[in-house]
mmCIF file of C-alpha atoms and ligand atoms in Angstrom:
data_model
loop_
_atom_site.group_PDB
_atom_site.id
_atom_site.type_symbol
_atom_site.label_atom_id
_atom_site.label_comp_id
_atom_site.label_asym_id
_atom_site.label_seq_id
_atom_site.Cartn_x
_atom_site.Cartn_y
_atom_site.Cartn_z
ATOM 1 C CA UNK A 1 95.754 98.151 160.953
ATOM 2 C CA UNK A 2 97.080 101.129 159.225
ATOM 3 C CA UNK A 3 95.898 102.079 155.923
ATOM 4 C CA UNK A 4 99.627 101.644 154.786
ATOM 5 C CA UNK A 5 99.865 97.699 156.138
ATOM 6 C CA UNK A 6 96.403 96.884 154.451
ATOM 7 C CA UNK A 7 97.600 98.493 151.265
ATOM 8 C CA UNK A 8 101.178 96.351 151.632
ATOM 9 C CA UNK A 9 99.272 93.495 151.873
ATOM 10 C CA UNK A 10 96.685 94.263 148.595
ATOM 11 C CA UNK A 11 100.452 94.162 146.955
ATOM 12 C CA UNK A 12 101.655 91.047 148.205
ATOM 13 C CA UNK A 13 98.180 89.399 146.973
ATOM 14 C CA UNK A 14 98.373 90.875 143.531
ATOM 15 C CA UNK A 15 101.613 88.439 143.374
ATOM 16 C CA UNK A 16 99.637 85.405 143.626
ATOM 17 C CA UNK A 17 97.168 86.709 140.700
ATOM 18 C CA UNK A 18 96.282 83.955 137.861
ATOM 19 C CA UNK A 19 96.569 86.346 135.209
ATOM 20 C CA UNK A 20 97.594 84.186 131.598
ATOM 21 C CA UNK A 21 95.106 85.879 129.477
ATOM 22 C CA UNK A 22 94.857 89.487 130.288
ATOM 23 C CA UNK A 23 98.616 89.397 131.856
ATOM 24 C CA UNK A 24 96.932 91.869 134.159
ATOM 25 C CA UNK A 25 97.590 90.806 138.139
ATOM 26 C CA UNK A 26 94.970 92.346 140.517
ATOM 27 C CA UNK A 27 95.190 92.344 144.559
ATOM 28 C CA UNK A 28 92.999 93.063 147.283
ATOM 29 C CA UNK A 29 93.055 93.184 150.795
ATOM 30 C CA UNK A 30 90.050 93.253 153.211
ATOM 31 C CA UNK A 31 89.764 94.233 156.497
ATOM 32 C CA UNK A 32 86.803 93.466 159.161
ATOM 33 C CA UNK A 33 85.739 95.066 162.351
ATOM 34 C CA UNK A 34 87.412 92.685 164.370
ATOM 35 C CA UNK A 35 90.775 93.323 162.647
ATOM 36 C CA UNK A 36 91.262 89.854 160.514
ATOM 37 C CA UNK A 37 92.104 91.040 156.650
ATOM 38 C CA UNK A 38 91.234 88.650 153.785
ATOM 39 C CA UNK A 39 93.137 89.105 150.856
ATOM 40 C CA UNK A 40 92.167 88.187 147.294
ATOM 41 C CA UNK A 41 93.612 88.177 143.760
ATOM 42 C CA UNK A 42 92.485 87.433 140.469
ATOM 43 C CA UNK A 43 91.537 84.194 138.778
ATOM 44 C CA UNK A 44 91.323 83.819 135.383
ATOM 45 C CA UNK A 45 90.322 81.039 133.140
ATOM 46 C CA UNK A 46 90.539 80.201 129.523
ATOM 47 C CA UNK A 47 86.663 80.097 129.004
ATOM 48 C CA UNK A 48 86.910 83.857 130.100
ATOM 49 C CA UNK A 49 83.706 84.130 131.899
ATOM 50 C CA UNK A 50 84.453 82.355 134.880
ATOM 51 C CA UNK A 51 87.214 84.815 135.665
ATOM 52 C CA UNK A 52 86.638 86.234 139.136
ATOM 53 C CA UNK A 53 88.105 89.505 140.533
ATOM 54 C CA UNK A 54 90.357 89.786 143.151
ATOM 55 C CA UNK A 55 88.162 92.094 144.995
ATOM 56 C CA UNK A 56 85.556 89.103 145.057
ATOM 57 C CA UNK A 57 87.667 86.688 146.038
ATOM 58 C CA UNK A 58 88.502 88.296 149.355
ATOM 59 C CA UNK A 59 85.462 89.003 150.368
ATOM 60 C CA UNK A 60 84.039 85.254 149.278
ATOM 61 C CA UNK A 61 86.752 83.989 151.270
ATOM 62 C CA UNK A 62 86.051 86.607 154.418
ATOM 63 C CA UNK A 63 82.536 85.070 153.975
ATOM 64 C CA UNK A 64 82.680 81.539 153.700
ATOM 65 C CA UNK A 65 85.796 81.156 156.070
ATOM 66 C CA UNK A 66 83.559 83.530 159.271
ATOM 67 C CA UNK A 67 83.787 81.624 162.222
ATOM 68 C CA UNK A 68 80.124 83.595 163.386
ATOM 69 C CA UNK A 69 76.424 82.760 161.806
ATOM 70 C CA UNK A 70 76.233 86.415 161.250
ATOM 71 C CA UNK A 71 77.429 88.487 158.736
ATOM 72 C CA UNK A 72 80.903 90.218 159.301
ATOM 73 C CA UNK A 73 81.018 93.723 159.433
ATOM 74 C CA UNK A 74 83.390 95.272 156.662
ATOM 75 C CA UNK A 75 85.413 98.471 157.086
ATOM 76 C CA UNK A 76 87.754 98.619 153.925
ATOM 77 C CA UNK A 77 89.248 97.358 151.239
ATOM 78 C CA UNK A 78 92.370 98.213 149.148
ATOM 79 C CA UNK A 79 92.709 97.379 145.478
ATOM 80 C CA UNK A 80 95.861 97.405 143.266
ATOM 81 C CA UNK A 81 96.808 96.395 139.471
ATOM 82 C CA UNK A 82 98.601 96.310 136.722
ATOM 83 C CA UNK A 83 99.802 94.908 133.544
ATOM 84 C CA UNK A 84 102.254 92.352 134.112
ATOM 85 C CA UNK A 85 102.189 93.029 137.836
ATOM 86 C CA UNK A 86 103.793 96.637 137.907
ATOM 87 C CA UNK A 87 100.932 99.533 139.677
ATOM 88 C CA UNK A 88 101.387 102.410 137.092
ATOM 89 C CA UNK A 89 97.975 103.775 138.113
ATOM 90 C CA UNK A 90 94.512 102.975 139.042
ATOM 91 C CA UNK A 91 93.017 99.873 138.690
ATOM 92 C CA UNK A 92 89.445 100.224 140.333
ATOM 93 C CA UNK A 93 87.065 97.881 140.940
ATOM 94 C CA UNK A 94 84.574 96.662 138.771
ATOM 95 C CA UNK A 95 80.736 96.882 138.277
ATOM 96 C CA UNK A 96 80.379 93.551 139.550
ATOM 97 C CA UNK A 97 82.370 93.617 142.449
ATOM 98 C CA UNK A 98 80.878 97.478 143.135
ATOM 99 C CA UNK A 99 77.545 95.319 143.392
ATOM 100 C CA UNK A 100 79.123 92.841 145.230
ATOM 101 C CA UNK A 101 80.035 95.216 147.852
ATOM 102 C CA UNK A 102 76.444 96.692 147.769
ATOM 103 C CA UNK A 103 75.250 93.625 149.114
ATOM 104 C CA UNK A 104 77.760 93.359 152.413
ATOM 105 C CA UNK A 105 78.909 97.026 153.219
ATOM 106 C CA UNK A 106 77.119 100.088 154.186
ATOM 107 C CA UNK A 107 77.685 103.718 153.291
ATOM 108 C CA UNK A 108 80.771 104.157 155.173
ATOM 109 C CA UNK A 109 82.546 101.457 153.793
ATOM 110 C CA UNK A 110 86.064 102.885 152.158
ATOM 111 C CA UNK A 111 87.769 101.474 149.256
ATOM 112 C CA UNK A 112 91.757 102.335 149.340
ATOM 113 C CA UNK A 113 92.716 102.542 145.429
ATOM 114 C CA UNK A 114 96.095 102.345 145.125
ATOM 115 C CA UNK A 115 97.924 104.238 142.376
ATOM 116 C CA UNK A 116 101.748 104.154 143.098
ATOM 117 C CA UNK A 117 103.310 101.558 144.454
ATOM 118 C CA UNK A 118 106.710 103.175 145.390
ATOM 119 C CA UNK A 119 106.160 105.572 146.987
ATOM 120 C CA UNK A 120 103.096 104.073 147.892
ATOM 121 C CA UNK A 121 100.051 106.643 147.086
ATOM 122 C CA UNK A 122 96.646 105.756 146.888
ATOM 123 C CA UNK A 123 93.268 107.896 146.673
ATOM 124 C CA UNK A 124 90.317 106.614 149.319
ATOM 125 C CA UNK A 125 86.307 106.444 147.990
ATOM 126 C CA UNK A 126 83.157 105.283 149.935
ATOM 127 C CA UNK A 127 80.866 103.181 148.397
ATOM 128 C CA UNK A 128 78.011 105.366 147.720
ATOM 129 C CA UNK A 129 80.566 107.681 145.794
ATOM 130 C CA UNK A 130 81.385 104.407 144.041
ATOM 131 C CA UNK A 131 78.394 103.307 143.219
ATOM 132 C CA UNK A 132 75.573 106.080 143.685
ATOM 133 C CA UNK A 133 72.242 105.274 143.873
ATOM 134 C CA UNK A 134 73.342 101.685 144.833
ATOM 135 C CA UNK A 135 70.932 98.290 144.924
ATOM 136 C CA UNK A 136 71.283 96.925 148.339
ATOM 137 C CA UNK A 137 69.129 94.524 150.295
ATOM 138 C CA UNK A 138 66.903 96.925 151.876
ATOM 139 C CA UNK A 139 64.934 97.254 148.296
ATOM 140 C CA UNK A 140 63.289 93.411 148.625
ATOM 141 C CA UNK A 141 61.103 92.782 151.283
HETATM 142 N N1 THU B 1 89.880 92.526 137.529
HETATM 143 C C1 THU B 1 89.860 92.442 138.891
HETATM 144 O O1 THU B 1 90.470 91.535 139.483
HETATM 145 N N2 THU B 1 89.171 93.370 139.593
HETATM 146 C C2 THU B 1 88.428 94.361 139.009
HETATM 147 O O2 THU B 1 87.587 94.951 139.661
HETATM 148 C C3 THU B 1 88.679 94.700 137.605
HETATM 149 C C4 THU B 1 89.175 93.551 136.791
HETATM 150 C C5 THU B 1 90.625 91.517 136.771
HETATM 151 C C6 THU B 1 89.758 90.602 135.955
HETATM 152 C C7 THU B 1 90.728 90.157 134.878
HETATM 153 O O3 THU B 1 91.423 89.023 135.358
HETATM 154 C C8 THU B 1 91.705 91.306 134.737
HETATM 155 O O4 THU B 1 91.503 92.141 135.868
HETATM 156 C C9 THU B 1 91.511 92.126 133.474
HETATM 157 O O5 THU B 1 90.208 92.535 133.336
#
């Protein structure tokens, strides 16, 4: 899958964002080694702190959907948003989902942030640029 098609899709899922609090509509799309792409948007809540990013949702659902006991092996993901829907700019992932990805990628993992929608531009980032210095499993025994 081009970069293009996975960033197409991030778009489609910011459509299906539940956004009535912060009016802000988030998408994701994540592909896996063996081509599938989970795609994820926001979900909000009126407590607030159950809210969960779209980034986290795709890769919760890539998890808990895998068809193998192992882990699958992520390659990248691209993220979109915007106020009411429309990309003016970046909208990059958060601290918590930067973690989140900590846990299941490795260095070379790319995240696609996209920053126009048409023309579609976006900029591309590895984790460790991310998130430098990142916590991963490796540091408990
Ligand atoms: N949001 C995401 O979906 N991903 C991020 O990484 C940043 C923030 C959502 C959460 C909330 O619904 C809205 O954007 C405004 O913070």
């Amino acid at each position: 899958m081009t970069n293009e098609a996975l960033c197409s899709l991030a778009l489609e899922a910011m459509e299906k964002a539940y956004a009535p609090y912060s009016g802000y509509k988030v998408g994701a799309a994540l592909l896996l080694e063996d081509g599938k792409v989970y795609t994820g948007c926001n979900i909000e809540n009126s407590s607030f702190t159950p809210t969960v990013c779209a980034e986290r949702t795709a890769f919760f659902k890539a998890i808990s959907e895998r068809e193998e006991e192992s882990l699958p092996r992520f390659i990248r993901i691209a993220v979109c948003g915007g106020e009411n829907g429309k990309v003016t700019g970046p909208f990059p992932p958060c601290g918590v989902c930067r973690q989140v990805m900590s846990e299941f990628c490795g260095d070379d993992f790319e995240i696609l942030i996209i920053t126009g929608a048409e023309p579609l531009e976006y900029r591309t980032m590895t984790l460790p640029e991310l998130l430098p210095l990142r916590f991963t499993p490796d540091f408990l025994n």
